[in-house]
PDB file of C-alpha atoms in Angstrom:
ATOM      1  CA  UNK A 923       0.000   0.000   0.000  1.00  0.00           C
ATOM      2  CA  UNK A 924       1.233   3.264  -1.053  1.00  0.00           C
ATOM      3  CA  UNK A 925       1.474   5.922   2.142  1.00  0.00           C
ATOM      4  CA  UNK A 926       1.214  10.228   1.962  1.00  0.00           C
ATOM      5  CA  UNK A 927       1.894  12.175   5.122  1.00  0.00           C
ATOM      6  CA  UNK A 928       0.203  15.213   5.163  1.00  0.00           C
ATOM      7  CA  UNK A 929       0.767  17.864   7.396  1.00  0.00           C
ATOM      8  CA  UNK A 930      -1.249  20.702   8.030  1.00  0.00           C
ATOM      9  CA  UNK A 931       0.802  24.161   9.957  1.00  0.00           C
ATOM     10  CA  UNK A 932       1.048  27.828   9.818  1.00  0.00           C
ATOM     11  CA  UNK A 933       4.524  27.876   8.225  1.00  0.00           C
ATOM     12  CA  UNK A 934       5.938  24.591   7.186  1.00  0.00           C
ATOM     13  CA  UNK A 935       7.170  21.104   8.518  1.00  0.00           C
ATOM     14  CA  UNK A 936       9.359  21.388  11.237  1.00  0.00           C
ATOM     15  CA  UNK A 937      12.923  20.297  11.870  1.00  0.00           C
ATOM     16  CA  UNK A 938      12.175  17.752  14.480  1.00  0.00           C
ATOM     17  CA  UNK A 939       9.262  16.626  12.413  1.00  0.00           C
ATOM     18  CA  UNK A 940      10.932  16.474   8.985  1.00  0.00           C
ATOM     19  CA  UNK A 941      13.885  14.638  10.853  1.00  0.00           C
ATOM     20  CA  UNK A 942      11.296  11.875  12.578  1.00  0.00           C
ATOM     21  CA  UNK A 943       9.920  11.307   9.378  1.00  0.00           C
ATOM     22  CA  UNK A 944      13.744  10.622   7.492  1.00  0.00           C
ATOM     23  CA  UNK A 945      14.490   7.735  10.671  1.00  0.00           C
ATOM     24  CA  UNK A 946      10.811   6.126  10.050  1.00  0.00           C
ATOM     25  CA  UNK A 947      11.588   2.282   9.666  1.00  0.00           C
ATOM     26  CA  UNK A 948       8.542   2.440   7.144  1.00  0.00           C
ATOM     27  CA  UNK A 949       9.736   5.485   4.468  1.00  0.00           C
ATOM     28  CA  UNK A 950       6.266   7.299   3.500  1.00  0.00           C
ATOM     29  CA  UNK A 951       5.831   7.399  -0.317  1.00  0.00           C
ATOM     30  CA  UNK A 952       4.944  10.601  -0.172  1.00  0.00           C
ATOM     31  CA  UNK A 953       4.667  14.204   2.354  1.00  0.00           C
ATOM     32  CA  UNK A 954       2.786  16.910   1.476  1.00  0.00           C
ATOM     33  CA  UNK A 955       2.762  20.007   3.228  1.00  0.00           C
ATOM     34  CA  UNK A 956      -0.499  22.614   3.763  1.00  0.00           C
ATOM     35  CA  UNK A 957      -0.104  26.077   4.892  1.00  0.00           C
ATOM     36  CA  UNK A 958      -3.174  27.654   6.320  1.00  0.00           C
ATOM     37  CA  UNK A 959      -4.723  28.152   9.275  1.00  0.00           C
ATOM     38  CA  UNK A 960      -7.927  26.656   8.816  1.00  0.00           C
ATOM     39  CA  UNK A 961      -7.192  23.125  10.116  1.00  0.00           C
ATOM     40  CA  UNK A 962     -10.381  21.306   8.018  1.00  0.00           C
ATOM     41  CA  UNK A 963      -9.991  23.108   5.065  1.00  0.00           C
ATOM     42  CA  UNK A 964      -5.996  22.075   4.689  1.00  0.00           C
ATOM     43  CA  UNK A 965      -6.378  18.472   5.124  1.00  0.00           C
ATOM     44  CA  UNK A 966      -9.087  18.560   2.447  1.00  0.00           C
ATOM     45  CA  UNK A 967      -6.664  20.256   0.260  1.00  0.00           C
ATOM     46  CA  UNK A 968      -4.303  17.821   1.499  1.00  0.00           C
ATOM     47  CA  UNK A 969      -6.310  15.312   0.401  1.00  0.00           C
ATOM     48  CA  UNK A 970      -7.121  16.529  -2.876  1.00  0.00           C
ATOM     49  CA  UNK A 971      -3.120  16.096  -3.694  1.00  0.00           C
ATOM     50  CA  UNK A 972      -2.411  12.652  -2.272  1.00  0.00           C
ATOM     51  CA  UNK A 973      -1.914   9.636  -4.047  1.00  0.00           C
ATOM     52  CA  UNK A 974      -1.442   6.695  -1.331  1.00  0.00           C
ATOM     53  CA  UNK A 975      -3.852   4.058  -0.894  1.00  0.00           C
ATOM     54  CA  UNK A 976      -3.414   5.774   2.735  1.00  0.00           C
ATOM     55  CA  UNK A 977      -3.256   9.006   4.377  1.00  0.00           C
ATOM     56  CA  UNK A 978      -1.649  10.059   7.549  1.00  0.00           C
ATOM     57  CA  UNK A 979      -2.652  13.427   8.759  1.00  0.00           C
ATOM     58  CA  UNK A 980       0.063  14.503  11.570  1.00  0.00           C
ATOM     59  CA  UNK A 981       0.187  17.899  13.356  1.00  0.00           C
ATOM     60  CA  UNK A 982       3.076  19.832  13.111  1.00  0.00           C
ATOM     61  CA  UNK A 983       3.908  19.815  16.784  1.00  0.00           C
ATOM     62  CA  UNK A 984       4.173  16.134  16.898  1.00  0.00           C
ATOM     63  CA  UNK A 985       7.264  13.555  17.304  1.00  0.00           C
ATOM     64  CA  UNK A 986       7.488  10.485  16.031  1.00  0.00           C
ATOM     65  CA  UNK A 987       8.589   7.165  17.224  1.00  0.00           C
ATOM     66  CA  UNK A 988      10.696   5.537  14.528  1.00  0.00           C
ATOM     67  CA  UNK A 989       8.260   2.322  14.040  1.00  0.00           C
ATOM     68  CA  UNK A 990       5.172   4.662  13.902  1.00  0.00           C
ATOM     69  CA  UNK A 991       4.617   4.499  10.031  1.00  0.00           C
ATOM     70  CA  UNK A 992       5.572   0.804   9.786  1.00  0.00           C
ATOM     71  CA  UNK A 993       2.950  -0.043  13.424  1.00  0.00           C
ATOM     72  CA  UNK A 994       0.313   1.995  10.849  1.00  0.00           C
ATOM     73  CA  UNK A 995       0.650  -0.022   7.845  1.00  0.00           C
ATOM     74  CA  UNK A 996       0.705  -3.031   9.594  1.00  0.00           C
ATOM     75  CA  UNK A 997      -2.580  -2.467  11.311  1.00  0.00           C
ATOM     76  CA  UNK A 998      -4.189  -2.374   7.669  1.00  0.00           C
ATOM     77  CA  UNK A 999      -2.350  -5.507   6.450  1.00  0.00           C
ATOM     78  CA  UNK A1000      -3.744  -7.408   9.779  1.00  0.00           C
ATOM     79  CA  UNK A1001      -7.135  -5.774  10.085  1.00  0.00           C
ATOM     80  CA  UNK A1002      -8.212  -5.469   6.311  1.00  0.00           C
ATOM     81  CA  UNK A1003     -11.813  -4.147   7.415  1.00  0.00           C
ATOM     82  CA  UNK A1004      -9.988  -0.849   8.909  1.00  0.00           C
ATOM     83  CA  UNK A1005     -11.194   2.243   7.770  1.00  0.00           C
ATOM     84  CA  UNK A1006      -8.686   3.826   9.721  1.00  0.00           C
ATOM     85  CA  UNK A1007      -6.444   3.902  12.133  1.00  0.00           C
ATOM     86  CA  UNK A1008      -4.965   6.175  14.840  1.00  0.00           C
ATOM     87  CA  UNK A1009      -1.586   5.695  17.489  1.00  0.00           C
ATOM     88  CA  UNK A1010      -1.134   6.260  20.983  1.00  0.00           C
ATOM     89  CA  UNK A1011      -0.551  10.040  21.722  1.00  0.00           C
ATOM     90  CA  UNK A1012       2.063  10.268  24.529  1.00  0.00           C
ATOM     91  CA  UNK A1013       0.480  13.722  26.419  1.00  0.00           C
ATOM     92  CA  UNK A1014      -1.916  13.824  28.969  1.00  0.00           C
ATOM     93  CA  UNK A1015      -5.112  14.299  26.861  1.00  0.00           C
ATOM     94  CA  UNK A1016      -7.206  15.385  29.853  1.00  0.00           C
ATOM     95  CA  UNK A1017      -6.500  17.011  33.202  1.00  0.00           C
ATOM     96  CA  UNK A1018      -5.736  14.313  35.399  1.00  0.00           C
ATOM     97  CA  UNK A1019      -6.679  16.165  38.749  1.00  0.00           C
ATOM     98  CA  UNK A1020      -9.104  14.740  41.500  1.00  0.00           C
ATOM     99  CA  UNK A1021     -11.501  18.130  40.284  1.00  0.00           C
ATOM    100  CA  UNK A1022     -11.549  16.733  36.678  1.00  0.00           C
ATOM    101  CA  UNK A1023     -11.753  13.118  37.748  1.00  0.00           C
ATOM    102  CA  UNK A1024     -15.029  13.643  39.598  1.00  0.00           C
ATOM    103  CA  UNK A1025     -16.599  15.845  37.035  1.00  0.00           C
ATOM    104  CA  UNK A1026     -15.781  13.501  34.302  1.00  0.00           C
ATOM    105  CA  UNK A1027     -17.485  10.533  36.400  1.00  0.00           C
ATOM    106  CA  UNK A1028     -20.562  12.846  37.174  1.00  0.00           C
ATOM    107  CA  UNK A1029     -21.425  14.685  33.979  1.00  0.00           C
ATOM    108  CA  UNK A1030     -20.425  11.880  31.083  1.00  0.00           C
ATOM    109  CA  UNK A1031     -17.576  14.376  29.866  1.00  0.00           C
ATOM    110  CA  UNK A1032     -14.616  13.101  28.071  1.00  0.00           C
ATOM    111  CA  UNK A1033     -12.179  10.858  30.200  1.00  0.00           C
ATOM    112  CA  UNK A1034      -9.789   8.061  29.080  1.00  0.00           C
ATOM    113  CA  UNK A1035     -10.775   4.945  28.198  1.00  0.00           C
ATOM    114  CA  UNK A1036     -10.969   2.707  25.362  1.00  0.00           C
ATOM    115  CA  UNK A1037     -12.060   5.316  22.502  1.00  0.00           C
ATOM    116  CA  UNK A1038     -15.555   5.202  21.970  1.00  0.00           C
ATOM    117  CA  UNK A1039     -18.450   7.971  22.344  1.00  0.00           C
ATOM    118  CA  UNK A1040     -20.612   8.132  25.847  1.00  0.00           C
ATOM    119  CA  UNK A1041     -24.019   7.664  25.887  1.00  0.00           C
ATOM    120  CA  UNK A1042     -23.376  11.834  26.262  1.00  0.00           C
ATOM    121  CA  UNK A1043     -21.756  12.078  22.408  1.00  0.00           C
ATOM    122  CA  UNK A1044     -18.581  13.129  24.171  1.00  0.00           C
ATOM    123  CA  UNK A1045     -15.396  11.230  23.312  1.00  0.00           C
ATOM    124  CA  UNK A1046     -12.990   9.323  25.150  1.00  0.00           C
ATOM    125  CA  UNK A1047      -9.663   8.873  25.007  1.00  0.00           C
ATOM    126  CA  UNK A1048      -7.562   6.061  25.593  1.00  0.00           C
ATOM    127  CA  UNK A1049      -6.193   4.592  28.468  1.00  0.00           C
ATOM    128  CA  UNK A1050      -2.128   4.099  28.909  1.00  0.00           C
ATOM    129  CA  UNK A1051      -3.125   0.492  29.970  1.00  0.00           C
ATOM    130  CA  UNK A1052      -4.139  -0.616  26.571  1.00  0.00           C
ATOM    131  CA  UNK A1053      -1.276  -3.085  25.320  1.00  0.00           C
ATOM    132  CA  UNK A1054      -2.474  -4.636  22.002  1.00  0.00           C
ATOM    133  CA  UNK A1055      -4.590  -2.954  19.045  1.00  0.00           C
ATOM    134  CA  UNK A1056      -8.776  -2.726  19.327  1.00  0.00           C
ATOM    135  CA  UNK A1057     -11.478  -1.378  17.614  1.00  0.00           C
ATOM    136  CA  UNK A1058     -12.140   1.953  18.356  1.00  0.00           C
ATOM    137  CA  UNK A1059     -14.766   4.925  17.301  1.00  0.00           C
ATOM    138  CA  UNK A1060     -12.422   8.042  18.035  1.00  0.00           C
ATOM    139  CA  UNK A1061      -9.715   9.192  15.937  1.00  0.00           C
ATOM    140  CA  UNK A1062      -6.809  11.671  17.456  1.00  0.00           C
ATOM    141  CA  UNK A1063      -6.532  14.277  14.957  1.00  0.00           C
ATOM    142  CA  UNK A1064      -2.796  15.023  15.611  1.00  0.00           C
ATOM    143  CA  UNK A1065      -2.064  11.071  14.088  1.00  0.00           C
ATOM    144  CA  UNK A1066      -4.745   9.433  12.183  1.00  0.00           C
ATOM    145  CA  UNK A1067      -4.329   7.512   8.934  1.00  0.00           C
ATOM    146  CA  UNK A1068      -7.396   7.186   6.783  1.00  0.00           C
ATOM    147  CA  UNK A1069      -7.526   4.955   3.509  1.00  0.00           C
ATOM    148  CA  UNK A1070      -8.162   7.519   0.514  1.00  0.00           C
ATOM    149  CA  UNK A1071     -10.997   5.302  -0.878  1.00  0.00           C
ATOM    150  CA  UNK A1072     -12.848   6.551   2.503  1.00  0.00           C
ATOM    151  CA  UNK A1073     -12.043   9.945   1.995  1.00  0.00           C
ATOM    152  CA  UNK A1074     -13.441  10.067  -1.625  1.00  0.00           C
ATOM    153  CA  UNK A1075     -17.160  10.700  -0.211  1.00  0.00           C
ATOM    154  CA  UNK A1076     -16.158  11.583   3.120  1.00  0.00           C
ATOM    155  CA  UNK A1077     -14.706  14.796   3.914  1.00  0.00           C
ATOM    156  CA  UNK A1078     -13.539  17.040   6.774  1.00  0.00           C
ATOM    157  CA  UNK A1079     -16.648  19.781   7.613  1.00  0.00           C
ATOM    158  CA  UNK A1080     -15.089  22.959   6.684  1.00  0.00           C
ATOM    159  CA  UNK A1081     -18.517  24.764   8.450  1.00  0.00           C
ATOM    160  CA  UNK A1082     -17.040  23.821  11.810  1.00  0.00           C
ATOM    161  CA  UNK A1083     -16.145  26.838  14.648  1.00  0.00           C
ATOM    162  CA  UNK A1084     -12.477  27.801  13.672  1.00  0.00           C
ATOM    163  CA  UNK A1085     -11.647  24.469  11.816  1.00  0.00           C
ATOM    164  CA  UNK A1086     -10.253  22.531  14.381  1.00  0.00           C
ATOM    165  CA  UNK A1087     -10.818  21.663  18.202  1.00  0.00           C
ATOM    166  CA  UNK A1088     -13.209  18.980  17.673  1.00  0.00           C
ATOM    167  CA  UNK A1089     -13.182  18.268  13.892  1.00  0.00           C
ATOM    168  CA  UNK A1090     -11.517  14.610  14.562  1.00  0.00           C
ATOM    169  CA  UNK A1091     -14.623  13.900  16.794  1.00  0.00           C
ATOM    170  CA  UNK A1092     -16.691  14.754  14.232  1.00  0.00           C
ATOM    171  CA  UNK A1093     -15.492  12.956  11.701  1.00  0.00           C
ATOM    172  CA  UNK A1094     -15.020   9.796  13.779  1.00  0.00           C
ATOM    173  CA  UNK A1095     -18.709   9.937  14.364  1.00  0.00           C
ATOM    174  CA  UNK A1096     -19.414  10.266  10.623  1.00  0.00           C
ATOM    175  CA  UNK A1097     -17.297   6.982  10.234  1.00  0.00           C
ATOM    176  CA  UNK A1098     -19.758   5.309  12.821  1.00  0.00           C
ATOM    177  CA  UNK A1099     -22.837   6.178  11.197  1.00  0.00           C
ATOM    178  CA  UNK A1100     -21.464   4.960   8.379  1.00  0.00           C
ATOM    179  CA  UNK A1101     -20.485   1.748   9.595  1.00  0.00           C
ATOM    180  CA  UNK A1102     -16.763   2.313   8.798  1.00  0.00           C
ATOM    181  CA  UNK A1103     -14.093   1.029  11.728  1.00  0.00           C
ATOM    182  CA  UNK A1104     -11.708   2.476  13.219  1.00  0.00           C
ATOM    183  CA  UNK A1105      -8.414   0.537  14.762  1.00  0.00           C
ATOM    184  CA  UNK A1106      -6.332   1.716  17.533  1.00  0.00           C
ATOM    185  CA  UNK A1107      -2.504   0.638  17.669  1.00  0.00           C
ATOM    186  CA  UNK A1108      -1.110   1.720  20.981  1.00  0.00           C
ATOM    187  CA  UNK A1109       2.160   0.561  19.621  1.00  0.00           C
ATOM    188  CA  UNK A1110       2.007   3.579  16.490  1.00  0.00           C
ATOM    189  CA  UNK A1111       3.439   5.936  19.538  1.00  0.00           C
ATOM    190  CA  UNK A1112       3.692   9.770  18.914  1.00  0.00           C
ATOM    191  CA  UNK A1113       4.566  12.672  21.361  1.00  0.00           C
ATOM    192  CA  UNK A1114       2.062  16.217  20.852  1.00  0.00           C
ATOM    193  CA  UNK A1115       3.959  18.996  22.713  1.00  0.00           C
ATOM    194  CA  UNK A1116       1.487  21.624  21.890  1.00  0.00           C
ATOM    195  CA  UNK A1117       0.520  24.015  24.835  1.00  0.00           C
ATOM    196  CA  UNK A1118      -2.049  26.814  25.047  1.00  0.00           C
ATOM    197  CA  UNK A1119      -0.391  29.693  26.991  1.00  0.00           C
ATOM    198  CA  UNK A1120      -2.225  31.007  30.040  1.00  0.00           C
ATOM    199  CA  UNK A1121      -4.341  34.302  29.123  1.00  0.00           C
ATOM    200  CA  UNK A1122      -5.132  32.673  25.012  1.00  0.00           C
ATOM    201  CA  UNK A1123      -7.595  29.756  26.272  1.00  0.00           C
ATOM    202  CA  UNK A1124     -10.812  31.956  24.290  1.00  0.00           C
ATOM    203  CA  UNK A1125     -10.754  30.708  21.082  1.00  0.00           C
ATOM    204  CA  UNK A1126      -9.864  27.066  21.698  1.00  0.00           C
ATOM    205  CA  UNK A1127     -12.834  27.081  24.370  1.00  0.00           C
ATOM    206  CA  UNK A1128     -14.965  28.783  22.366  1.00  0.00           C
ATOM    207  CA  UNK A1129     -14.437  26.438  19.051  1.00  0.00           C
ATOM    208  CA  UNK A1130     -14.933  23.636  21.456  1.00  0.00           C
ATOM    209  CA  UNK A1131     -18.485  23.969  22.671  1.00  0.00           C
ATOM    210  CA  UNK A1132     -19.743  25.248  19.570  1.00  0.00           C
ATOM    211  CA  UNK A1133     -18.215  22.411  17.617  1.00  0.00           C
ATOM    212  CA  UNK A1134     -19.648  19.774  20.642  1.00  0.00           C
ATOM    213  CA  UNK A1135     -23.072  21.411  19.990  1.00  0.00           C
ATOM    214  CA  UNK A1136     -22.582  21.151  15.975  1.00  0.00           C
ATOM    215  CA  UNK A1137     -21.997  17.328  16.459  1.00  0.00           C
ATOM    216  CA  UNK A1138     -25.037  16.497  18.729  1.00  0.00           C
ATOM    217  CA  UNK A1139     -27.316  18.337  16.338  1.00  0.00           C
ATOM    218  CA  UNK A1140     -26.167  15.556  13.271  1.00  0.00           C
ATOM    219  CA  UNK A1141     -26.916  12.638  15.961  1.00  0.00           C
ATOM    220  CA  UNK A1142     -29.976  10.571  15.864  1.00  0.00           C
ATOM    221  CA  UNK A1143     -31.207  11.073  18.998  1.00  0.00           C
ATOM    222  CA  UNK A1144     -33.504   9.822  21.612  1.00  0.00           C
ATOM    223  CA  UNK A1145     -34.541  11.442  25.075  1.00  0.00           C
ATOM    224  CA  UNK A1146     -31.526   9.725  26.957  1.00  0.00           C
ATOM    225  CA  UNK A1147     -29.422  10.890  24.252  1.00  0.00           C
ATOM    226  CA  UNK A1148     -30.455  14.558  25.080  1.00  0.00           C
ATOM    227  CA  UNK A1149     -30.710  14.590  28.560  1.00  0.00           C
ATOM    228  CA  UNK A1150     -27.181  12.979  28.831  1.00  0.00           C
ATOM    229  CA  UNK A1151     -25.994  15.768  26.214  1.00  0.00           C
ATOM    230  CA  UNK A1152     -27.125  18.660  28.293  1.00  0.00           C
ATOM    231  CA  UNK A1153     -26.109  16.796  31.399  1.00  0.00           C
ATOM    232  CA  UNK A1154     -22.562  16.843  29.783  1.00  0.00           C
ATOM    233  CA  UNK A1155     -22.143  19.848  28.075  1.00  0.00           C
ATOM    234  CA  UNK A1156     -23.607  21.915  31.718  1.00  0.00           C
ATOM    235  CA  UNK A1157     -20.587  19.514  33.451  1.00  0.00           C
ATOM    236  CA  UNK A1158     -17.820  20.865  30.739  1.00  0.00           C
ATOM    237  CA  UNK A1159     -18.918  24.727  30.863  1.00  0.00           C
ATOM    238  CA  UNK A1160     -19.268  24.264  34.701  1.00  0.00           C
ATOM    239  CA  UNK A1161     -15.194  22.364  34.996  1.00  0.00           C
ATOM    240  CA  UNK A1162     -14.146  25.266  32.454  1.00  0.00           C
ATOM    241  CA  UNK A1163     -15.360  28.246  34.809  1.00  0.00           C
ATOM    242  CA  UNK A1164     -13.910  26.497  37.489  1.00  0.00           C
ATOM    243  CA  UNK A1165     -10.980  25.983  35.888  1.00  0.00           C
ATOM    244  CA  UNK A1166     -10.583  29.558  34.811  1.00  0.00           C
ATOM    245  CA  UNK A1167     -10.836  30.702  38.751  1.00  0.00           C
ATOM    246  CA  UNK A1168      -8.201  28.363  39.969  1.00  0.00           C
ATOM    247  CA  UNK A1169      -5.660  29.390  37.197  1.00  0.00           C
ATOM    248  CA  UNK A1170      -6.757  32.849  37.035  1.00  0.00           C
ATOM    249  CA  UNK A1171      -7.201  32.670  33.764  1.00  0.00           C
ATOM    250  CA  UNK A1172     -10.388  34.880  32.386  1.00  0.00           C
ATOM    251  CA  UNK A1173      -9.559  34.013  28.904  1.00  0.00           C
ATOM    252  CA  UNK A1174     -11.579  30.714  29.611  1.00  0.00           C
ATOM    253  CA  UNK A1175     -14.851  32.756  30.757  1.00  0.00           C
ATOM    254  CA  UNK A1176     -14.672  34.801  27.993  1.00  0.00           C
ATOM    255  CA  UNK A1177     -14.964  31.589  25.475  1.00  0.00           C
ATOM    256  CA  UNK A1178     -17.561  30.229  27.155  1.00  0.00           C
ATOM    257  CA  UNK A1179     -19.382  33.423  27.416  1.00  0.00           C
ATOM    258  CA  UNK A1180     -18.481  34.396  23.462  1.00  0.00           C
ATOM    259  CA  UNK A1181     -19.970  30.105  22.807  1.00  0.00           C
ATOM    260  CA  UNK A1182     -22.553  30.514  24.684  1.00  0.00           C
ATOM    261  CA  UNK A1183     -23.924  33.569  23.206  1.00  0.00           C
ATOM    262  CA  UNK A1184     -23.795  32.522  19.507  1.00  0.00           C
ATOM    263  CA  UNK A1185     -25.633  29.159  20.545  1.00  0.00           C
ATOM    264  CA  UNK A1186     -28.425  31.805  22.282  1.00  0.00           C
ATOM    265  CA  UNK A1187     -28.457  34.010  18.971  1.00  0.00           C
ATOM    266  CA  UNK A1188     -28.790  30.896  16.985  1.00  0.00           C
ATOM    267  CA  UNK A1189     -31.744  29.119  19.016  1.00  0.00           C
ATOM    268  CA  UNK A1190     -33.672  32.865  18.997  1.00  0.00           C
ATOM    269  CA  UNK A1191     -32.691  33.635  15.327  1.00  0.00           C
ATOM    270  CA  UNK A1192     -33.198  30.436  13.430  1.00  0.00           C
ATOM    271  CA  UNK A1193     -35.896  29.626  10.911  1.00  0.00           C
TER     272      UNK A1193
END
């Protein structure tokens, strides 16, 4: 099976990236790089340029074991019915405080565990104790490899808040209702080293709960369904403002406040 890498940034692959990528025991037959800075719209682009039977969409903050490519490909040799498959993301995913703990349990927001969507539509993650590959329904955006005969009638939703923060949930959940699986390799190992600085939390909150709110309105729901939805997203705005007081960061309020409003504007203003 032929391989591209694309890789979506601001200004270009980096060093430590392009370097990863020369030591990969599996040589990728092909990277492209996308400059923009809306995340969706680039790996579309990306995708409209690649020529592999496969596609690997990586961040451009992440590091790369030297098997990762090779654990990949072999996860679509053994499991021929994967639609696509994503590695182990060394980074804590979610705050892994008591605070967060208890909320997660509570409200049915995202926690680790074995990469499916709660009964709440929100996403897990996975936990470090998974040892062999399973089938998942969550993708991590920052290292996912999709097989280009999926992506022919399956895009990335460019009408998403901002582009990103979100848009791998949503398309995982379009590869559920389609009936398309998704493997998880804990063995395709990759380190994200991306930070949000204190004080620039707005926008990345913001996208967030709009983008949560865009993906439970394509769901096919039943009262449970919504109850648990509320339940969760009330839990999430509720850690967030929390959040926000013990780091003294007001940058968090203000992307809740600037989500919450458009979703008000939007349930008064529709037609």
């Amino acid at each position: 099976m032929k391989i591209s890498v694309v890789i979506c940034s601001r200004s270009g692959i980096p060093f430590k990236l392009a370097t990863d990528l020369k030591k990969q025991t599996l040589q990728p037959d092909e990277i492209i790089s996308i400059v923009g800075s809306a995340l969706t719209t680039q790996r579309n682009e990306g995708v409209s340029k690649a020529t592999g039977d496969l596609i690997t969409f990586l961040d451009d903050d992440v590091e790369l074991d030297k098997h990762y490519l090779e654990q990949i490909v072999n996860t679509f040799y053994t499991y021929s019915d994967a639609s696509a498959v994503t590695g182990n993301i060394q980074v804590a995913m979610f705050p892994s405080n008591i605070l967060y703990t208890i909320f997660s349990n509570i409200f049915l927001i995202s926690k680790r565990g074995r990469g499916r969507f709660l009964i709440s539509g929100f996403p897990e993650s996975y936990h470090k104790d998974i040892l062999t590959t399973i089938k998942a329904e969550v993708l991590c955006g920052c290292n996912m490899t999709i097989r280009k005969e999926i992506l022919n009638w399956l895009s990335f939703n460019e009408d998403l808040e901002g582009g990103m923060f979100g848009e791998d949930d949503y398309f995982s959940y379009q590869l559920k209702k389609g009936a398309k699986l998704i493997y998880y390799n804990p063995n395709a190992i990759c380190y994200d080293s991306r930070e949000y600085p204190q004080g620039k939390q707005a926008w990345k909150v913001r996208c967030t709960i709009l983008n949560l709110i865009m993906r439970y309105k394509d769901r096919n729901l039943n009262w449970i369904n919504i109850i648990t939805f509320y339940w969760a997203m009330l839990g999430f705005i509720l850690f967030k403002l929390i959040e926000a007081l013990i780091m003294k960061d007001f940058s968090i309020v203000k992307g809740v406040w600037s989500a919450v409003w458009k979703h008000i504007m939007y349930m008064l203003f529709r037609k």
